[in-house]
XYZ file of C-alpha atoms in Angstrom:
90
model
C -17.843 -1.839 5.569
C -15.622 -2.498 3.574
C -14.482 0.064 0.596
C -12.802 -0.109 -2.261
C -10.632 2.996 -3.808
C -8.942 2.463 -7.327
C -6.498 5.629 -7.375
C -8.614 8.795 -8.406
C -10.744 8.716 -6.042
C -7.701 8.719 -3.054
C -6.284 11.331 -4.844
C -9.271 12.981 -5.063
C -9.969 12.649 -1.257
C -6.170 14.064 -0.813
C -6.677 17.161 -2.524
C -9.333 18.357 -1.066
C -8.299 17.100 2.035
C -4.759 19.675 1.812
C -5.653 21.418 -0.740
C -3.613 20.769 -3.640
C -4.443 19.930 -7.465
C -5.032 16.399 -7.952
C -2.370 15.767 -10.072
C 0.023 16.480 -7.195
C -1.537 14.011 -5.258
C -1.948 11.461 -7.504
C 1.612 12.085 -8.208
C 1.718 11.192 -4.487
C -0.115 8.455 -4.044
C 1.863 6.636 -7.012
C 5.311 7.947 -5.442
C 4.608 5.924 -2.578
C 3.649 2.855 -3.218
C 6.513 2.072 -5.703
C 8.751 3.177 -2.984
C 7.085 0.927 -0.901
C 6.777 -2.465 -3.748
C 10.373 -1.061 -4.261
C 11.743 -2.183 -0.879
C 9.550 -4.973 -0.641
C 10.901 -6.201 -3.781
C 14.287 -5.166 -1.900
C 12.854 -7.729 1.241
C 13.028 -4.617 3.132
C 10.308 -3.917 6.016
C 8.519 -0.578 5.304
C 6.953 1.202 9.120
C 5.178 4.300 8.458
C 4.322 5.638 11.754
C 0.782 5.968 12.228
C -0.282 3.774 9.696
C 1.404 1.266 9.241
C 3.705 -1.602 7.628
C 4.895 -3.743 5.302
C 6.741 -6.779 4.238
C 6.366 -10.151 3.080
C 6.667 -13.381 4.649
C 8.180 -16.504 4.691
C 5.436 -17.975 2.185
C 5.947 -14.219 -0.091
C 2.353 -12.875 1.358
C 2.484 -9.524 1.062
C 1.566 -8.236 4.588
C -0.331 -5.186 5.810
C -0.137 -4.795 9.811
C -2.159 -1.821 11.078
C -3.243 -1.424 15.006
C -0.945 -4.432 15.460
C -3.445 -6.745 12.820
C -2.553 -8.668 10.333
C -4.226 -9.104 6.794
C -2.688 -10.711 5.027
C -3.357 -9.715 0.369
C -5.357 -11.630 -0.749
C -7.674 -12.331 2.466
C -10.695 -9.923 3.666
C -10.067 -6.994 5.650
C -7.836 -4.171 4.450
C -4.934 -5.452 2.259
C -1.858 -4.021 0.940
C -2.604 -5.417 -3.323
C 0.441 -5.360 -5.538
C 0.462 -4.098 -9.254
C 0.854 -6.920 -10.768
C 4.500 -5.750 -11.765
C 5.510 -6.526 -8.280
C 3.741 -9.562 -7.779
C 5.200 -12.045 -9.971
C 8.748 -10.758 -8.572
C 7.826 -11.714 -4.465
């Protein structure tokens, strides 16, 4: 089953799970994905232990690997979809 979460839903879930404010959780989520996007623009691979790996392939696709299974942005299944600000740069 494929489920899409927006930033508000994700932040609320993190806040409920960790006992922090929704504002704090949303700040974390935005900061995390901003950092990932910045590093992708710089051409780096980002690996978060226990979560997955983000990188840009030779065709400028953003790849997110989880459990050693590649998922391509725009494909089916889990994918990292960048902010429009990052997608035109990549």
